[in-house]
XYZ file of C-alpha atoms in Angstrom:
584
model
C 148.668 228.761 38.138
C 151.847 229.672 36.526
C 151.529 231.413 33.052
C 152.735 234.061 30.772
C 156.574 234.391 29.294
C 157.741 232.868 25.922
C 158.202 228.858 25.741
C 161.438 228.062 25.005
C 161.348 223.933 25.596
C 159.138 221.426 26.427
C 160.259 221.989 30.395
C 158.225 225.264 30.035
C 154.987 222.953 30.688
C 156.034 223.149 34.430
C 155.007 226.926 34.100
C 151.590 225.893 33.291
C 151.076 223.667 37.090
C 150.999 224.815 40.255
C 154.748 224.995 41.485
C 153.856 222.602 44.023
C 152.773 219.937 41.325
C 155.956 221.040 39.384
C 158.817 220.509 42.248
C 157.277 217.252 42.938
C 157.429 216.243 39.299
C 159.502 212.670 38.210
C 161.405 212.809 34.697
C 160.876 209.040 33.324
C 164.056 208.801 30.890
C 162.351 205.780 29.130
C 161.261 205.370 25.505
C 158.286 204.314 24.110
C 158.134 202.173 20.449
C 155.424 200.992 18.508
C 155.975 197.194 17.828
C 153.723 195.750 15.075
C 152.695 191.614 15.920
C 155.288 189.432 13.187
C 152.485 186.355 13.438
C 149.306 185.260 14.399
C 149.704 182.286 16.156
C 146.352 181.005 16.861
C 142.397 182.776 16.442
C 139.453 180.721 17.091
C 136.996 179.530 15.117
C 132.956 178.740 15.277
C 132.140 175.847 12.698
C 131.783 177.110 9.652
C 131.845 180.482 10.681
C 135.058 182.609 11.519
C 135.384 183.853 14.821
C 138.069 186.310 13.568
C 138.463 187.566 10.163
C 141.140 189.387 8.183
C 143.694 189.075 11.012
C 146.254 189.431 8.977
C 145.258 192.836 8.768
C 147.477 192.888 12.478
C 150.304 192.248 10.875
C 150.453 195.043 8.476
C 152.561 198.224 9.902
C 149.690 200.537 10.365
C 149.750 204.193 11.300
C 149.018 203.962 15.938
C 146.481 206.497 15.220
C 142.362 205.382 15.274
C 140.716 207.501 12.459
C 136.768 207.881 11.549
C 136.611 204.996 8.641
C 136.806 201.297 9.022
C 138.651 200.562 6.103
C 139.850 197.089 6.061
C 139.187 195.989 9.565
C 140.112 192.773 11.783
C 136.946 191.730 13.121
C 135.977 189.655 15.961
C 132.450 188.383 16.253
C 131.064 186.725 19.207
C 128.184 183.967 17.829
C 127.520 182.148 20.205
C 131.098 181.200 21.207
C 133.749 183.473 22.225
C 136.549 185.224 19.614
C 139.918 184.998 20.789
C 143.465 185.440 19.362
C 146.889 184.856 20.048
C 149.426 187.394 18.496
C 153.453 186.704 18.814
C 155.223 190.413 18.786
C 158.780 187.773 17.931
C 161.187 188.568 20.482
C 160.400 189.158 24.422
C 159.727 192.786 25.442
C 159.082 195.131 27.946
C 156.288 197.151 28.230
C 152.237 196.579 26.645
C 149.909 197.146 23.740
C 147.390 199.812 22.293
C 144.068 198.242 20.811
C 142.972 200.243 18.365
C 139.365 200.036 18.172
C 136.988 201.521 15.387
C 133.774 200.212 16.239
C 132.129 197.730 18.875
C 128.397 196.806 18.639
C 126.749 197.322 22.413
C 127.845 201.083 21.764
C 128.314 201.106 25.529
C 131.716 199.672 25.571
C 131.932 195.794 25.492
C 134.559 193.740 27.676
C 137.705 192.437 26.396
C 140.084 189.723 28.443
C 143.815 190.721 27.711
C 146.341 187.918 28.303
C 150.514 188.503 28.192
C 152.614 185.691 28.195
C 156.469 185.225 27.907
C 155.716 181.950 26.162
C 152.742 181.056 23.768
C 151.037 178.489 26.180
C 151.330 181.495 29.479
C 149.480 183.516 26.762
C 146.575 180.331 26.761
C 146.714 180.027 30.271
C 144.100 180.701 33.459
C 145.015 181.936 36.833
C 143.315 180.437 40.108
C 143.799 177.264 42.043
C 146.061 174.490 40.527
C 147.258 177.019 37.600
C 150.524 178.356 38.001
C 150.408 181.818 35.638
C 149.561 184.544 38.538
C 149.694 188.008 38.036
C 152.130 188.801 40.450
C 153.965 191.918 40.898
C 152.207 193.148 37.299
C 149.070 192.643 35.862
C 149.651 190.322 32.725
C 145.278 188.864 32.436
C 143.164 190.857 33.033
C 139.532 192.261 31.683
C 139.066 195.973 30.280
C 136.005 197.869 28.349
C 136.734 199.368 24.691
C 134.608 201.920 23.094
C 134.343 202.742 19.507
C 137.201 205.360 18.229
C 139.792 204.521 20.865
C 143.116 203.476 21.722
C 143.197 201.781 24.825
C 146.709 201.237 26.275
C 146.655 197.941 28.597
C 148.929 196.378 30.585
C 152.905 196.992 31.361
C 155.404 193.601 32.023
C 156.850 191.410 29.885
C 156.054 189.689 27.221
C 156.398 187.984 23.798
C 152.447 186.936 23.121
C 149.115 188.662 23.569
C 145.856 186.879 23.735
C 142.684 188.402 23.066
C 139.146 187.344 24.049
C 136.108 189.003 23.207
C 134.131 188.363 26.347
C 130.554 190.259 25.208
C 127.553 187.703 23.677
C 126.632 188.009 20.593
C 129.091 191.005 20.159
C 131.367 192.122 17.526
C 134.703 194.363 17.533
C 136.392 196.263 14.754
C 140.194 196.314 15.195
C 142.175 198.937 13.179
C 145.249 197.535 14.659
C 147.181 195.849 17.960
C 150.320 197.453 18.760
C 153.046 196.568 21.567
C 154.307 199.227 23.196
C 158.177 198.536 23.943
C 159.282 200.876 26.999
C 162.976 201.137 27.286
C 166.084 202.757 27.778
C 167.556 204.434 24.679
C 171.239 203.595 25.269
C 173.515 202.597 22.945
C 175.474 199.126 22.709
C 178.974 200.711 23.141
C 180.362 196.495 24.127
C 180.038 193.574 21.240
C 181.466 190.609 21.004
C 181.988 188.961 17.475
C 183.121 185.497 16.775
C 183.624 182.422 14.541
C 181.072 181.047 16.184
C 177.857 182.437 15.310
C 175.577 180.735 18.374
C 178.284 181.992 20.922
C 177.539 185.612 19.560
C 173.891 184.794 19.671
C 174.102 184.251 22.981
C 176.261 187.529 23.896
C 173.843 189.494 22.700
C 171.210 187.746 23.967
C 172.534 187.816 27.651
C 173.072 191.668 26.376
C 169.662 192.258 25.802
C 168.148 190.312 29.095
C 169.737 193.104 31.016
C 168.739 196.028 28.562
C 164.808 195.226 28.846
C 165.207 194.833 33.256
C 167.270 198.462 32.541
C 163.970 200.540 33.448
C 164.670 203.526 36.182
C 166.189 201.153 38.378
C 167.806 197.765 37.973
C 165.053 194.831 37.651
C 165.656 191.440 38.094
C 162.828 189.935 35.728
C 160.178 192.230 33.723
C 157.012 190.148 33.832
C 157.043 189.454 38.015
C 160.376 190.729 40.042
C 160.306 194.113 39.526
C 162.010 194.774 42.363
C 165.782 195.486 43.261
C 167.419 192.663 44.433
C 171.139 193.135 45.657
C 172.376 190.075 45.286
C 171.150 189.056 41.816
C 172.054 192.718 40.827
C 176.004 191.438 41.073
C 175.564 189.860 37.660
C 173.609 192.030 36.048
C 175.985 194.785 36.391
C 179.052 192.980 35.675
C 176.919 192.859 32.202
C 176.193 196.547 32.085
C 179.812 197.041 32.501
C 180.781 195.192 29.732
C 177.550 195.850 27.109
C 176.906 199.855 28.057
C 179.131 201.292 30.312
C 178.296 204.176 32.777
C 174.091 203.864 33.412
C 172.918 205.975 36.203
C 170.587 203.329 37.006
C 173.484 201.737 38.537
C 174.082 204.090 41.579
C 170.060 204.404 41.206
C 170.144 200.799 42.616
C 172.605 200.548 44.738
C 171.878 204.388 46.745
C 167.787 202.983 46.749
C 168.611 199.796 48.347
C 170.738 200.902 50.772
C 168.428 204.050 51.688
C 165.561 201.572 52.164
C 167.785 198.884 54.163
C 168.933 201.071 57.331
C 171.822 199.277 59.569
C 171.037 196.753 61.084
C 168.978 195.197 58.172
C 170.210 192.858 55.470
C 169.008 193.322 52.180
C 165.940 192.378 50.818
C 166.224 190.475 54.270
C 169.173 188.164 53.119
C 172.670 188.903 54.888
C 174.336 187.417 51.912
C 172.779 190.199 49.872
C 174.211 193.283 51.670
C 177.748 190.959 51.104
C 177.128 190.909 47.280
C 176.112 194.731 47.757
C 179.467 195.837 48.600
C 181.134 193.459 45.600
C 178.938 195.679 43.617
C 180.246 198.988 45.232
C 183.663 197.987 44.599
C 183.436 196.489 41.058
C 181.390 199.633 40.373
C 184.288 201.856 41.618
C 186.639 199.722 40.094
C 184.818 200.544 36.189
C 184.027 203.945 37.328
C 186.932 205.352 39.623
C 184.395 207.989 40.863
C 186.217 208.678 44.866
C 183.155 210.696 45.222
C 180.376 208.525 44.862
C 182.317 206.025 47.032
C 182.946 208.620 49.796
C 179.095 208.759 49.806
C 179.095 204.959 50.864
C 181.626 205.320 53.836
C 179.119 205.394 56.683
C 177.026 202.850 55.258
C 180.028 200.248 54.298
C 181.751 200.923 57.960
C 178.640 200.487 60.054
C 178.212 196.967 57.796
C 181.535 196.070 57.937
C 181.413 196.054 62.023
C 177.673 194.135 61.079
C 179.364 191.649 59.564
C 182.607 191.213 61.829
C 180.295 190.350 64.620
C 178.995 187.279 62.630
C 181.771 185.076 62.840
C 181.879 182.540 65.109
C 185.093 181.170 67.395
C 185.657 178.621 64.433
C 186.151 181.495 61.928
C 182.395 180.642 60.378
C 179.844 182.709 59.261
C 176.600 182.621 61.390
C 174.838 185.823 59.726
C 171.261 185.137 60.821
C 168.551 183.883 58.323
C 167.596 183.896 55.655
C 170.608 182.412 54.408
C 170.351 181.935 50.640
C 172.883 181.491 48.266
C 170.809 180.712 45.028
C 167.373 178.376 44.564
C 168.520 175.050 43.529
C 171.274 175.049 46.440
C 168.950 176.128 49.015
C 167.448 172.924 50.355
C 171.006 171.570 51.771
C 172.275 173.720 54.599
C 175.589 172.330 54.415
C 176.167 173.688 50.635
C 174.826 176.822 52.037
C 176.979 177.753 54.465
C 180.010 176.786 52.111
C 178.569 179.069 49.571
C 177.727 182.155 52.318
C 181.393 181.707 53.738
C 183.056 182.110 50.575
C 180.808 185.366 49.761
C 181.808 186.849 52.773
C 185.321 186.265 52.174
C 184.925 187.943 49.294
C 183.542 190.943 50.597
C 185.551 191.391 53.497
C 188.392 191.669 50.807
C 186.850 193.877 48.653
C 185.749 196.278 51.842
C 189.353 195.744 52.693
C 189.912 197.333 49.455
C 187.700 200.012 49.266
C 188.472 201.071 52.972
C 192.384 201.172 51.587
C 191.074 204.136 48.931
C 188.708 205.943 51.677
C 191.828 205.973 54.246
C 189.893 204.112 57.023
C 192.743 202.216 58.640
C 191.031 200.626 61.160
C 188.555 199.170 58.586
C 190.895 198.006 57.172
C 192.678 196.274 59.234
C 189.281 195.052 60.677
C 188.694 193.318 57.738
C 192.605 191.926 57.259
C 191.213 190.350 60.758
C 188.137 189.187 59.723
C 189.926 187.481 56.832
C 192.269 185.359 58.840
C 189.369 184.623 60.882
C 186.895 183.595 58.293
C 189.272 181.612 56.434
C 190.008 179.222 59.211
C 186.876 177.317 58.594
C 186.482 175.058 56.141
C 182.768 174.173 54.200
C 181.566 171.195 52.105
C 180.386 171.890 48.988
C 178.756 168.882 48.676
C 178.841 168.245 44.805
C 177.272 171.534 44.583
C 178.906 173.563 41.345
C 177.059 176.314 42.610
C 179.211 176.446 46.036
C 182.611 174.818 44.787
C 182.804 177.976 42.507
C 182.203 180.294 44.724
C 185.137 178.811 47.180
C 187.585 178.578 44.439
C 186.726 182.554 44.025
C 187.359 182.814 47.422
C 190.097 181.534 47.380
C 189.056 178.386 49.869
C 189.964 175.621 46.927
C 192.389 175.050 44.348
C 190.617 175.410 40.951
C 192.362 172.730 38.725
C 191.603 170.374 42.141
C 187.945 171.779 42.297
C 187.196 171.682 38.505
C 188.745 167.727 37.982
C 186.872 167.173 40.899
C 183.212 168.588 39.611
C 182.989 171.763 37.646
C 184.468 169.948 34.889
C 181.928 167.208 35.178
C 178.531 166.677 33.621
C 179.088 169.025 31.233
C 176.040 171.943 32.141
C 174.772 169.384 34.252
C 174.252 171.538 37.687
C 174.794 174.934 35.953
C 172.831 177.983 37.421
C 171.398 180.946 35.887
C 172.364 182.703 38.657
C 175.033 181.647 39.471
C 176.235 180.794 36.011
C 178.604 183.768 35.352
C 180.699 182.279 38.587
C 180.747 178.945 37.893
C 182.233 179.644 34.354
C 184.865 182.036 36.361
C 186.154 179.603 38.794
C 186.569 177.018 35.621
C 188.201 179.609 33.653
C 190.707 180.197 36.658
C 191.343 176.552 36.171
C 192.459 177.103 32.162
C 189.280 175.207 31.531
C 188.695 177.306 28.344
C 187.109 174.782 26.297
C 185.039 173.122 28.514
C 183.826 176.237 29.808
C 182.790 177.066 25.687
C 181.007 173.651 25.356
C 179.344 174.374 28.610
C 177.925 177.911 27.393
C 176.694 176.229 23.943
C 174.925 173.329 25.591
C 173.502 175.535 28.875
C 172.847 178.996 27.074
C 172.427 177.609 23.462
C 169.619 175.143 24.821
C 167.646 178.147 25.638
C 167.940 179.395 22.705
C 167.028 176.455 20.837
C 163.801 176.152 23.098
C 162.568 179.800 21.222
C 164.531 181.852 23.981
C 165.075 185.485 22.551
C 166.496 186.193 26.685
C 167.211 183.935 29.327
C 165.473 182.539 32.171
C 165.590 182.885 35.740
C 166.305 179.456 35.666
C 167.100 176.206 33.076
C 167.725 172.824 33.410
C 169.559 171.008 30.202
C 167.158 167.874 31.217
C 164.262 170.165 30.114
C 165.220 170.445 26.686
C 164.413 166.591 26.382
C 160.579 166.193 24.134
C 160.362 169.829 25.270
C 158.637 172.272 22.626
C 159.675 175.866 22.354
C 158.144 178.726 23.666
C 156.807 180.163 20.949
C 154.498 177.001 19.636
C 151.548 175.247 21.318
C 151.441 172.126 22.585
C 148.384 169.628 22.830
C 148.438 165.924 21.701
C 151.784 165.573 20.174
C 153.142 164.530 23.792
C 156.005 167.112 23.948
C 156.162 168.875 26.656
C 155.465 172.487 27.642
C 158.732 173.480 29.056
C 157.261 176.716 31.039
C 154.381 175.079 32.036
C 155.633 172.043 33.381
C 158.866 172.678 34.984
C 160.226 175.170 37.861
C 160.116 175.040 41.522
C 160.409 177.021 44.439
C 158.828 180.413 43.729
C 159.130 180.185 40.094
C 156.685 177.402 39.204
C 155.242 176.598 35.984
C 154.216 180.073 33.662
C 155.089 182.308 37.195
C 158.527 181.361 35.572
C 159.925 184.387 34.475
C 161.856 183.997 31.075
C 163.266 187.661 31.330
C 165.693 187.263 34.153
C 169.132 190.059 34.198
C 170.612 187.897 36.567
C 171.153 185.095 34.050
C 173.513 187.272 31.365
C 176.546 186.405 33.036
C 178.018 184.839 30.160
C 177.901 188.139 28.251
C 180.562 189.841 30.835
C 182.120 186.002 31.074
C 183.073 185.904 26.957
C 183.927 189.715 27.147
C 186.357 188.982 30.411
C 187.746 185.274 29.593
C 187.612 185.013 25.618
C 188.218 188.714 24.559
C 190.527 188.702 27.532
C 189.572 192.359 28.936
C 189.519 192.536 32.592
C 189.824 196.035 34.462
C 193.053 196.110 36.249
C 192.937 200.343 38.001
C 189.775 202.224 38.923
C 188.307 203.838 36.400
C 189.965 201.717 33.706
C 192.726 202.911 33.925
C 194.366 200.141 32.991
C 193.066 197.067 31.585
C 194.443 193.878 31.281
C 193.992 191.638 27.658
C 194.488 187.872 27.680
C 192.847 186.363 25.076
C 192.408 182.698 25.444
C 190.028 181.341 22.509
C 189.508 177.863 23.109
C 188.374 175.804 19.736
C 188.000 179.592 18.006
C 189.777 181.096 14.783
C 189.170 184.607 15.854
C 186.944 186.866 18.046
C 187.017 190.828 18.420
C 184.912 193.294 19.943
C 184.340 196.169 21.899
C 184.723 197.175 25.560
C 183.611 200.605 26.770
C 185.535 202.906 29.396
C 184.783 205.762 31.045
C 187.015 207.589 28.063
C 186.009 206.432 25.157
C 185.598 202.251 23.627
C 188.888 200.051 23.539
C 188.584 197.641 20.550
C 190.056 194.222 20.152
C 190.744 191.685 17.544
C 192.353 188.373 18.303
C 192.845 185.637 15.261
C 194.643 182.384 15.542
C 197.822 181.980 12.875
C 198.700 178.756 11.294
C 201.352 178.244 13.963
C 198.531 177.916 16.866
C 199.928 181.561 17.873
C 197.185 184.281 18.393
C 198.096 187.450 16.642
C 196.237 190.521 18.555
C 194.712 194.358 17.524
C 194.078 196.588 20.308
C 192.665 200.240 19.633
C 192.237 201.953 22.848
C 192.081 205.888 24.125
C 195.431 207.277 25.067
C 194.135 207.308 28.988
C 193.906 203.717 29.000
C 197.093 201.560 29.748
C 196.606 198.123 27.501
C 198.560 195.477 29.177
C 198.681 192.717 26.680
C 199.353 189.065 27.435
C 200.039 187.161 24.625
C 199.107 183.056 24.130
C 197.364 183.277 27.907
C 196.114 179.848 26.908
C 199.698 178.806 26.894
């Protein structure tokens, strides 16, 4: 051991371990809040007699300590039929709960069955053949032992509800409290986005806040069941983080994790298509940050893919990168959509890696990839009526977007939207000067989460769901509407394995920041941004975008003339290019 000499911070309790416990010590830069429930949902009950009593005593903000006296307790008694209760925390959150127990009967411990769900019925569910809640990835049911005088911490994923079932016969509990424990990055909300309409800033901050909770020490797709970094659906979520808090080390976190764990020649997380969005992330990344040095770190890696990638084109110019070939879930059961959505990523990469090569003076990359872009656009995909695809090849530049949006991405409405892909559907219809239907769009697809209880959005949503469908946060029985989590989903999200926590469905955040405040980064570094406000059926919007110097704020109202009259505040290292009436 390690010891003597003054302590001067809280690293000094390295000097008390063994410097070879020390060295190999983690720093975890996340928080930890006590949450108090807002509502108890649901408790059972036992004929005349309560199964739970005073559980409102859950409700009151309590001190997360256990003491020696049991003064006003919750208690759950066991006679004869099991005591169980469902408490809503209000909003979904990351992290789990402390019971705080003051007294159990067997005075041996007695067993208590914890259930997390993101809705109220996932909370009621069971797991096991023909149920779809699972505990994937993180435990959310499971059974643990209290004793008397203890706070038991349980669980860690994400959640909204907690169910609680005394499991012991003829057994009683004393509560002091039930806490959730919210586990989170302390960063600050430097972007906002403020408008006459208050559901479209609902759902800014909403898409916001999906991203903040998956914001752990690396970049999460979904808290309850992918915890895992995904490169492709990380495109969206940091096209959010760029727009809500800036720099985030968990960015380069990501990107430097997944690429040290996918060595040339793999694909990421086994899907070609993902090491292509990988690289849109490197440059957009070096586009917000300008940082030459963290790119130069990437040269190896990006010109051993780039050669990957040349060698999967065919003689026709297409793209025959080897399985699995994925472009998002609800587009992956017709090859032919596909392959028009994997040829239009790949065009975009090989112009971005065009790019980036350009700043790391790699000629021959570059003109590789000048090469590879004559060559891959030669071939021509069918979209099929896919809105998922068609968007994709209008950002590639493979379809005229007026054509393309008269065609379908105008149609239907959010009929055929994506969470996913959401953020680029909404971009190729914007390139189109589809303003307004794109802001219809975002109410009806977006807002009908919301209005089905969503406090974030799913990994997936389908506006046909919202028909008879009850909201997340109520229980449904025999008043024939439907449980939206339960019943819906397919592929690998399926009923309550659904996750409603997904980062890769806030692209509208970035979308309203980009398209309706206008701001788009025009230099690395943002150096210079462009603003081109185009407000649709709006009478104002402002807001805030941060830069790597310091938050550029903007204000755009309509005047009685249909002109928009515009208030930029920006550092002096920024060039602000403003371009007035861009609806015009």
């Amino acid at each position: 051991m390690i010891l003597g000499g003054p302590k001067k911070d809280r690293t000094d309790i390295f000097r008390m371990m063994d410097q070879r416990i020390a060295e190999k010590s983690r720093e975890d830069n996340r928080k930890r809040v006590f949450l108090t429930p807002v509502r108890v949902l649901w408790q059972s009950e036992n004929g005349d007699q309560s199964s739970v009593e005073n559980s409102e005593i859950l409700l009151e903000n309590r001190e997360p300590q256990i003491s020696l006296q049991a003064v006003n307790p919750c208690i759950m008694h066991n006679r004869g039929k099991e005591a169980s209760i469902l408490l809503d925390f209000g909003c979904e959150i990351h992290g789990g709960a402390v019971l705080y127990v003051w007294q159990e009967t067997k005075g041996e411990g007695v067993k208590v069955r914890v259930r997390f769900g993101e809705s109220a019925m996932e909370a009621m569910s069971e797991i096991g053949k023909d149920h779809t809640a699972t505990n994937d990835h993180a435990l959310r049911d499971f059974t643990t032992v209290v004793h008397s005088m203890s706070m038991n911490p349980v669980g860690e994923t994400g959640f909204r509800f907690l169910r609680l079932d005394l499991l012991e016969p003829n057994a009683s509990l004393v509560l002091k409290a039930v806490k959730g424990v919210l586990v989170y990055k302390d960063i600050p909300y430097r972007g906002s986005f403020r408008s006459s309409d208050e559901l479209l800033n609902r759902i800014w901050d909403t898409g916001a806040y999906t991203v903040h909770l998956n914001m752990q020490n690396y970049i999460w797709d979904g808290i309850k069941r992918d915890r895992l970094i995904w490169a492709g659906d990380m495109h969206p979520e940091i096209t959010t983080i760029q727009s809500v808090f800036g720099f985030d080390d968990c960015v380069p976190a990501s990107l430097d994790l997944v690429r040290e764990e996918t060595p040339l020649p793999g694909w990421m997380n086994g899907f070609p298509c993902y090491s292509m969005w990988w690289i849109l992330s490197q440059h957009d990344w070096f586009m917000y940050t300008g940082d030459v040095e963290y790119l130069k770190k990437q040269r190896e890696y990006l010109i051993g893919l780039e050669q990957q990638l040349s060698g999967c084109i065919g003689e026709d110019g297409k793209d025959v990168t080897p399985e699995v070939r994925f472009v998002d879930w609800p587009s992956s059961e017709d090859r032919d959509v596909v392959d028009a959505g994997i040829q239009a990523i790949h065009i975009l990469a090989a112009s971005k890696l065009k790019k980036l090569f350009h700043i790391l003076e790699e000629p021959e990359m570059e003109a590789l990839c000048e090469t590879d872009l004559e060559r891959l656009k030669q071939w021509k995909g069918d979209y099929k009526g896919s809105k998922q695809a068609a968007a994709l090849m209008v950002l590639a530049g493979m379809l005229d977007a007026a054509d393309t949006n008269a065609a379908l991405l105008g149609r239907g409405g959010a009929e055929g939207m994506s969470t996913f892909m959401g953020y680029y559907i909404l971009s190729a219809r914007a390139m189109a000067g589809d303003i307004q239907g794109c802001l219809d769009c975002v109410r009806e697809y977006w807002g009908g989460m919301l209005s089905l209880g969503a406090t974030t959005f799913w990994e997936d949503f389908d506006i046909r769901w919202m028909e008879n469908g009850a909201p997340i946060d109520e229980l449904t029985g025999d008043d024939g509407r439907v449980d939206v989590h339960g019943a819906y989903g397919k592929y690998c999200y399926k009923g309550y394995r659904h996750s409603l926590c997904h980062g890769w469905a806030s692209g509208v955040t970035p979308w309203l920041t980009e398209h309706i405040l206008g701001i788009r980064v025009k230099e690395p570094g943002c150096r210079k941004l462009e603003i081109a406000p185009r407000l649709g059926d709006l009478q104002w919007v402002e807001g805030t975008f941060p830069t790597p110097y310091g938050d550029v704020f903007v204000s755009h109202r309509k005047k009685e003339n249909g002109m928009t009259e515009s208030v930029i505040e920006s550092p002096k290292e920024v060039d602000v290019v403003l371009i007035k009436d861009a609806e015009d």
